[in-house]
């Protein structure tokens, strides 16, 4: 461009220097023809020079326009790329925001749970303190009594009233028994407090991890990196044993409200799948379901230990899994029965299930006496019963193998009280008694020979049952 301008300027200067011969021609009208011709030649040269200059100028301008076009194209390509990047960044940051919100919500949920656990722990601690106080009072009374007994024994010859001595002795024995019972309760409570504390610690770890994740996803400058990191951190968290809920109620407390199949991991156990029934009061873990006879329940010890059937249909969860969920205590067993005229029964009993070494001893208890309905499972006389199958006879009938005599595996005592794992009979049931007695029955609901239409057994922490 500069060169073009220089050329043009040069041409103009040349023109000025020649004194614009064409104008001069108009100025001297009296000049000769020869002179005129010379002037005309000079003017032609000038025109050539100018034309040449203009040509160069034109070329220069064209080059400049071409260059500018290329530059414009570059700039517009760059702009497009920039626009795309801005849109992508916008999307990424939106995704991150959503993820951050989800993490925050989870952290919040965990904080709530921590609060609940703290309350429970405080309650338990209070109870334990009360117990300890009671124990102290008892032992004071005990030592006073012992003192009195000693005094009486020392002055035995002088004391004619032997009845009073005997009475004091029986009082002392009574108090000693009470004291032992109290001690056992205190030990139980201490153990529960320890377990609660363990859970609380795990929750705390989880809350801290989540909080730091939320923090990180907020702070990280590179959007793309933080996105993948947060995702992998969440995935890691899901896979870690701390993350898995220990039962359906914990899932419920974390915000799961839909019944269905979930994976849980009780403390000191491998993860496994369960069917959770989410109700308004909490999350129940289903351990048995009969409804259509689609699964054969006439199985042996190993099958009853591991579990069988389909979680969405009929199934037995498995003694080992039930034990691992409920081993910490404080669980309720909820049994539901239904007959063919749609009458139903519903029982809730606190229970404890021992491990393999106890043959999965089922213990049930109640503050008051068992109701007639409940007495088909537990009675005040025999509230604890080991599990039996046809290949493991642990029942209380010496001459009979209840499981072989009937069908399936159950906590058989005398073969005649209940069996929810018996054979499934469609309606109408067989007429022969010896067949019907192999069925699913509950003596104190519809009698010994009535094959029930459906049954379900589920377990949940006592906290659920107290709510309903
Ligand atoms: Ca037997």
PDB file of C-alpha atoms in Angstrom, residues 12-206:
ATOM      1  CA  UNK A  12       1.727  13.900  -9.250  1.00  0.00           C
ATOM      2  CA  UNK A  13       5.113  15.474  -8.594  1.00  0.00           C
ATOM      3  CA  UNK A  14       6.131  14.693 -12.202  1.00  0.00           C
ATOM      4  CA  UNK A  15       2.919  16.301 -13.429  1.00  0.00           C
ATOM      5  CA  UNK A  16       3.553  19.424 -11.356  1.00  0.00           C
ATOM      6  CA  UNK A  17       7.113  19.561 -12.590  1.00  0.00           C
ATOM      7  CA  UNK A  18       5.959  19.431 -16.238  1.00  0.00           C
ATOM      8  CA  UNK A  19       3.665  22.367 -15.448  1.00  0.00           C
ATOM      9  CA  UNK A  20       0.465  20.653 -16.705  1.00  0.00           C
ATOM     10  CA  UNK A  21       1.215  21.068 -20.445  1.00  0.00           C
ATOM     11  CA  UNK A  22      -2.467  20.656 -21.420  1.00  0.00           C
ATOM     12  CA  UNK A  23      -3.474  23.755 -19.437  1.00  0.00           C
ATOM     13  CA  UNK A  24      -0.465  25.599 -20.756  1.00  0.00           C
ATOM     14  CA  UNK A  25      -1.754  24.850 -24.233  1.00  0.00           C
ATOM     15  CA  UNK A  26      -5.016  26.699 -23.461  1.00  0.00           C
ATOM     16  CA  UNK A  27      -3.018  29.619 -21.967  1.00  0.00           C
ATOM     17  CA  UNK A  28      -0.878  30.457 -25.099  1.00  0.00           C
ATOM     18  CA  UNK A  29      -3.152  30.528 -28.088  1.00  0.00           C
ATOM     19  CA  UNK A  30      -0.574  32.087 -30.332  1.00  0.00           C
ATOM     20  CA  UNK A  31       1.951  29.076 -30.221  1.00  0.00           C
ATOM     21  CA  UNK A  32       3.186  27.278 -33.412  1.00  0.00           C
ATOM     22  CA  UNK A  33       2.046  23.797 -34.582  1.00  0.00           C
ATOM     23  CA  UNK A  34       5.476  22.261 -33.941  1.00  0.00           C
ATOM     24  CA  UNK A  35       5.448  23.507 -30.447  1.00  0.00           C
ATOM     25  CA  UNK A  36       1.924  22.155 -30.071  1.00  0.00           C
ATOM     26  CA  UNK A  37       3.017  18.699 -31.255  1.00  0.00           C
ATOM     27  CA  UNK A  38       5.923  18.681 -28.749  1.00  0.00           C
ATOM     28  CA  UNK A  39       3.527  19.617 -26.026  1.00  0.00           C
ATOM     29  CA  UNK A  40       1.182  16.855 -27.139  1.00  0.00           C
ATOM     30  CA  UNK A  41       4.054  14.284 -26.951  1.00  0.00           C
ATOM     31  CA  UNK A  42       4.985  15.495 -23.518  1.00  0.00           C
ATOM     32  CA  UNK A  43       1.348  15.141 -22.387  1.00  0.00           C
ATOM     33  CA  UNK A  44       1.225  11.561 -23.728  1.00  0.00           C
ATOM     34  CA  UNK A  45       4.267  10.610 -21.658  1.00  0.00           C
ATOM     35  CA  UNK A  46       2.657  12.131 -18.604  1.00  0.00           C
ATOM     36  CA  UNK A  47      -0.528  10.184 -19.237  1.00  0.00           C
ATOM     37  CA  UNK A  48       1.559   7.007 -19.549  1.00  0.00           C
ATOM     38  CA  UNK A  49       3.271   7.719 -16.271  1.00  0.00           C
ATOM     39  CA  UNK A  50      -0.058   8.406 -14.564  1.00  0.00           C
ATOM     40  CA  UNK A  51      -1.661   5.342 -16.100  1.00  0.00           C
ATOM     41  CA  UNK A  52       1.273   3.250 -14.971  1.00  0.00           C
ATOM     42  CA  UNK A  53       0.979   4.735 -11.501  1.00  0.00           C
ATOM     43  CA  UNK A  54      -2.760   4.064 -11.412  1.00  0.00           C
ATOM     44  CA  UNK A  55      -2.206   0.492 -12.589  1.00  0.00           C
ATOM     45  CA  UNK A  56       0.260  -0.073  -9.784  1.00  0.00           C
ATOM     46  CA  UNK A  57      -2.144   1.568  -7.351  1.00  0.00           C
ATOM     47  CA  UNK A  58      -4.927  -0.755  -8.551  1.00  0.00           C
ATOM     48  CA  UNK A  59      -2.718  -3.815  -8.162  1.00  0.00           C
ATOM     49  CA  UNK A  60      -1.657  -2.670  -4.714  1.00  0.00           C
ATOM     50  CA  UNK A  61      -5.281  -2.143  -3.704  1.00  0.00           C
ATOM     51  CA  UNK A  62      -6.274  -5.571  -5.037  1.00  0.00           C
ATOM     52  CA  UNK A  63      -3.458  -7.230  -3.079  1.00  0.00           C
ATOM     53  CA  UNK A  64      -4.554  -5.353   0.002  1.00  0.00           C
ATOM     54  CA  UNK A  65      -8.206  -6.401  -0.434  1.00  0.00           C
ATOM     55  CA  UNK A  66      -7.153 -10.072  -0.912  1.00  0.00           C
ATOM     56  CA  UNK A  67      -5.003  -9.976   2.201  1.00  0.00           C
ATOM     57  CA  UNK A  68      -7.835  -8.382   4.194  1.00  0.00           C
ATOM     58  CA  UNK A  69     -10.250 -11.066   2.971  1.00  0.00           C
ATOM     59  CA  UNK A  70      -7.907 -13.863   4.209  1.00  0.00           C
ATOM     60  CA  UNK A  71      -7.538 -12.073   7.539  1.00  0.00           C
ATOM     61  CA  UNK A  72     -11.332 -11.716   7.852  1.00  0.00           C
ATOM     62  CA  UNK A  73     -11.793 -15.428   7.116  1.00  0.00           C
ATOM     63  CA  UNK A  74      -9.251 -16.310   9.830  1.00  0.00           C
ATOM     64  CA  UNK A  75     -10.985 -14.073  12.333  1.00  0.00           C
ATOM     65  CA  UNK A  76     -14.426 -15.502  11.581  1.00  0.00           C
ATOM     66  CA  UNK A  77     -13.122 -19.118  11.941  1.00  0.00           C
ATOM     67  CA  UNK A  78     -11.541 -18.162  15.269  1.00  0.00           C
ATOM     68  CA  UNK A  79     -14.810 -16.576  16.377  1.00  0.00           C
ATOM     69  CA  UNK A  80     -16.765 -19.738  15.540  1.00  0.00           C
ATOM     70  CA  UNK A  81     -14.316 -21.889  17.548  1.00  0.00           C
ATOM     71  CA  UNK A  82     -14.529 -19.439  20.432  1.00  0.00           C
ATOM     72  CA  UNK A  83     -18.360 -19.523  20.374  1.00  0.00           C
ATOM     73  CA  UNK A  84     -18.374 -23.320  20.448  1.00  0.00           C
ATOM     74  CA  UNK A  85     -15.965 -23.387  23.423  1.00  0.00           C
ATOM     75  CA  UNK A  86     -18.136 -20.918  25.313  1.00  0.00           C
ATOM     76  CA  UNK A  87     -21.233 -23.097  24.759  1.00  0.00           C
ATOM     77  CA  UNK A  88     -19.371 -26.229  25.876  1.00  0.00           C
ATOM     78  CA  UNK A  89     -18.062 -24.497  28.974  1.00  0.00           C
ATOM     79  CA  UNK A  90     -21.596 -23.359  29.781  1.00  0.00           C
ATOM     80  CA  UNK A  91     -22.877 -26.932  29.519  1.00  0.00           C
ATOM     81  CA  UNK A  92     -20.019 -28.285  31.649  1.00  0.00           C
ATOM     82  CA  UNK A  93     -20.573 -25.757  34.380  1.00  0.00           C
ATOM     83  CA  UNK A  94     -24.317 -26.536  34.368  1.00  0.00           C
ATOM     84  CA  UNK A  95     -23.555 -30.250  34.780  1.00  0.00           C
ATOM     85  CA  UNK A  96     -21.169 -29.487  37.620  1.00  0.00           C
ATOM     86  CA  UNK A  97     -23.702 -27.298  39.350  1.00  0.00           C
ATOM     87  CA  UNK A  98     -26.283 -30.115  39.235  1.00  0.00           C
ATOM     88  CA  UNK A  99     -23.745 -32.596  40.576  1.00  0.00           C
ATOM     89  CA  UNK A 100     -22.715 -30.233  43.348  1.00  0.00           C
ATOM     90  CA  UNK A 101     -26.372 -29.833  44.335  1.00  0.00           C
ATOM     91  CA  UNK A 102     -26.827 -33.618  44.452  1.00  0.00           C
ATOM     92  CA  UNK A 103     -23.746 -34.010  46.622  1.00  0.00           C
ATOM     93  CA  UNK A 104     -24.930 -31.245  48.889  1.00  0.00           C
ATOM     94  CA  UNK A 105     -28.329 -32.941  49.255  1.00  0.00           C
ATOM     95  CA  UNK A 106     -26.633 -36.230  50.156  1.00  0.00           C
ATOM     96  CA  UNK A 107     -24.378 -34.565  52.678  1.00  0.00           C
ATOM     97  CA  UNK A 108     -27.441 -32.925  54.162  1.00  0.00           C
ATOM     98  CA  UNK A 109     -29.231 -36.301  54.418  1.00  0.00           C
ATOM     99  CA  UNK A 110     -26.252 -37.804  56.167  1.00  0.00           C
ATOM    100  CA  UNK A 111     -26.096 -34.925  58.592  1.00  0.00           C
ATOM    101  CA  UNK A 112     -29.753 -35.576  59.468  1.00  0.00           C
ATOM    102  CA  UNK A 113     -28.987 -39.221  60.074  1.00  0.00           C
ATOM    103  CA  UNK A 114     -26.030 -38.353  62.195  1.00  0.00           C
ATOM    104  CA  UNK A 115     -28.354 -36.209  64.304  1.00  0.00           C
ATOM    105  CA  UNK A 116     -30.751 -39.114  64.712  1.00  0.00           C
ATOM    106  CA  UNK A 117     -27.961 -41.473  65.685  1.00  0.00           C
ATOM    107  CA  UNK A 118     -26.659 -38.958  68.187  1.00  0.00           C
ATOM    108  CA  UNK A 119     -30.106 -38.809  69.775  1.00  0.00           C
ATOM    109  CA  UNK A 120     -30.315 -42.589  70.003  1.00  0.00           C
ATOM    110  CA  UNK A 121     -26.842 -42.782  71.482  1.00  0.00           C
ATOM    111  CA  UNK A 122     -27.704 -40.138  74.048  1.00  0.00           C
ATOM    112  CA  UNK A 123     -30.880 -42.021  74.982  1.00  0.00           C
ATOM    113  CA  UNK A 124     -28.986 -45.269  75.349  1.00  0.00           C
ATOM    114  CA  UNK A 125     -26.331 -43.620  77.434  1.00  0.00           C
ATOM    115  CA  UNK A 126     -28.998 -42.162  79.698  1.00  0.00           C
ATOM    116  CA  UNK A 127     -30.593 -45.579  80.066  1.00  0.00           C
ATOM    117  CA  UNK A 128     -27.266 -47.163  80.868  1.00  0.00           C
ATOM    118  CA  UNK A 129     -26.648 -44.548  83.518  1.00  0.00           C
ATOM    119  CA  UNK A 130     -30.057 -45.237  85.031  1.00  0.00           C
ATOM    120  CA  UNK A 131     -29.268 -48.926  85.057  1.00  0.00           C
ATOM    121  CA  UNK A 132     -25.952 -48.381  86.698  1.00  0.00           C
ATOM    122  CA  UNK A 133     -27.632 -46.266  89.351  1.00  0.00           C
ATOM    123  CA  UNK A 134     -30.192 -49.042  89.897  1.00  0.00           C
ATOM    124  CA  UNK A 135     -27.420 -51.595  90.139  1.00  0.00           C
ATOM    125  CA  UNK A 136     -25.720 -49.500  92.784  1.00  0.00           C
ATOM    126  CA  UNK A 137     -28.917 -49.225  94.806  1.00  0.00           C
ATOM    127  CA  UNK A 138     -29.458 -52.951  94.482  1.00  0.00           C
ATOM    128  CA  UNK A 139     -25.985 -53.836  95.615  1.00  0.00           C
ATOM    129  CA  UNK A 140     -26.374 -51.501  98.601  1.00  0.00           C
ATOM    130  CA  UNK A 141     -29.586 -53.256  99.521  1.00  0.00           C
ATOM    131  CA  UNK A 142     -27.890 -56.566  98.955  1.00  0.00           C
ATOM    132  CA  UNK A 143     -25.017 -55.771 101.270  1.00  0.00           C
ATOM    133  CA  UNK A 144     -27.415 -54.514 103.953  1.00  0.00           C
ATOM    134  CA  UNK A 145     -29.318 -57.779 103.681  1.00  0.00           C
ATOM    135  CA  UNK A 146     -26.129 -59.812 103.773  1.00  0.00           C
ATOM    136  CA  UNK A 147     -25.182 -57.949 106.909  1.00  0.00           C
ATOM    137  CA  UNK A 148     -28.516 -58.757 108.487  1.00  0.00           C
ATOM    138  CA  UNK A 149     -28.224 -62.413 107.507  1.00  0.00           C
ATOM    139  CA  UNK A 150     -24.715 -62.543 108.957  1.00  0.00           C
ATOM    140  CA  UNK A 151     -25.965 -60.985 112.188  1.00  0.00           C
ATOM    141  CA  UNK A 152     -28.760 -63.493 112.393  1.00  0.00           C
ATOM    142  CA  UNK A 153     -26.491 -66.420 111.660  1.00  0.00           C
ATOM    143  CA  UNK A 154     -24.073 -65.259 114.335  1.00  0.00           C
ATOM    144  CA  UNK A 155     -26.873 -64.890 116.873  1.00  0.00           C
ATOM    145  CA  UNK A 156     -28.619 -68.053 115.506  1.00  0.00           C
ATOM    146  CA  UNK A 157     -28.896 -69.675 118.919  1.00  0.00           C
ATOM    147  CA  UNK A 158     -30.562 -66.619 120.393  1.00  0.00           C
ATOM    148  CA  UNK A 159     -32.957 -66.154 117.468  1.00  0.00           C
ATOM    149  CA  UNK A 160     -35.954 -68.395 117.747  1.00  0.00           C
ATOM    150  CA  UNK A 161     -37.689 -67.082 114.609  1.00  0.00           C
ATOM    151  CA  UNK A 162     -36.270 -69.341 111.853  1.00  0.00           C
ATOM    152  CA  UNK A 163     -39.047 -68.331 109.486  1.00  0.00           C
ATOM    153  CA  UNK A 164     -37.726 -64.780 109.375  1.00  0.00           C
ATOM    154  CA  UNK A 165     -34.262 -66.142 108.544  1.00  0.00           C
ATOM    155  CA  UNK A 166     -35.628 -68.254 105.729  1.00  0.00           C
ATOM    156  CA  UNK A 167     -37.613 -65.315 104.407  1.00  0.00           C
ATOM    157  CA  UNK A 168     -34.540 -63.111 104.395  1.00  0.00           C
ATOM    158  CA  UNK A 169     -32.622 -65.835 102.616  1.00  0.00           C
ATOM    159  CA  UNK A 170     -35.188 -66.095  99.865  1.00  0.00           C
ATOM    160  CA  UNK A 171     -35.298 -62.281  99.606  1.00  0.00           C
ATOM    161  CA  UNK A 172     -31.554 -62.247  99.196  1.00  0.00           C
ATOM    162  CA  UNK A 173     -31.739 -64.895  96.481  1.00  0.00           C
ATOM    163  CA  UNK A 174     -34.472 -62.978  94.742  1.00  0.00           C
ATOM    164  CA  UNK A 175     -32.490 -59.771  94.837  1.00  0.00           C
ATOM    165  CA  UNK A 176     -29.414 -61.589  93.599  1.00  0.00           C
ATOM    166  CA  UNK A 177     -31.360 -62.904  90.608  1.00  0.00           C
ATOM    167  CA  UNK A 178     -32.724 -59.452  89.871  1.00  0.00           C
ATOM    168  CA  UNK A 179     -29.258 -58.034  90.154  1.00  0.00           C
ATOM    169  CA  UNK A 180     -27.923 -60.584  87.680  1.00  0.00           C
ATOM    170  CA  UNK A 181     -30.722 -59.777  85.263  1.00  0.00           C
ATOM    171  CA  UNK A 182     -29.991 -56.069  85.633  1.00  0.00           C
ATOM    172  CA  UNK A 183     -26.323 -56.676  84.987  1.00  0.00           C
ATOM    173  CA  UNK A 184     -27.142 -58.562  81.837  1.00  0.00           C
ATOM    174  CA  UNK A 185     -29.387 -55.744  80.624  1.00  0.00           C
ATOM    175  CA  UNK A 186     -26.659 -53.222  81.335  1.00  0.00           C
ATOM    176  CA  UNK A 187     -24.160 -55.304  79.380  1.00  0.00           C
ATOM    177  CA  UNK A 188     -26.627 -55.540  76.479  1.00  0.00           C
ATOM    178  CA  UNK A 189     -27.131 -51.792  76.539  1.00  0.00           C
ATOM    179  CA  UNK A 190     -23.398 -51.175  76.601  1.00  0.00           C
ATOM    180  CA  UNK A 191     -22.994 -53.415  73.584  1.00  0.00           C
ATOM    181  CA  UNK A 192     -25.743 -51.542  71.744  1.00  0.00           C
ATOM    182  CA  UNK A 193     -24.125 -48.224  72.589  1.00  0.00           C
ATOM    183  CA  UNK A 194     -20.834 -49.528  71.220  1.00  0.00           C
ATOM    184  CA  UNK A 195     -22.499 -50.610  67.959  1.00  0.00           C
ATOM    185  CA  UNK A 196     -24.298 -47.271  67.643  1.00  0.00           C
ATOM    186  CA  UNK A 197     -21.015 -45.504  68.176  1.00  0.00           C
ATOM    187  CA  UNK A 198     -19.429 -47.610  65.440  1.00  0.00           C
ATOM    188  CA  UNK A 199     -22.209 -46.674  63.034  1.00  0.00           C
ATOM    189  CA  UNK A 200     -21.896 -43.043  64.030  1.00  0.00           C
ATOM    190  CA  UNK A 201     -18.181 -43.062  63.298  1.00  0.00           C
ATOM    191  CA  UNK A 202     -18.798 -44.526  59.857  1.00  0.00           C
ATOM    192  CA  UNK A 203     -21.445 -41.894  59.155  1.00  0.00           C
ATOM    193  CA  UNK A 204     -19.018 -39.174  60.178  1.00  0.00           C
ATOM    194  CA  UNK A 205     -16.381 -40.440  57.783  1.00  0.00           C
ATOM    195  CA  UNK A 206     -18.984 -40.490  55.025  1.00  0.00           C
TER     196      UNK A 206
END
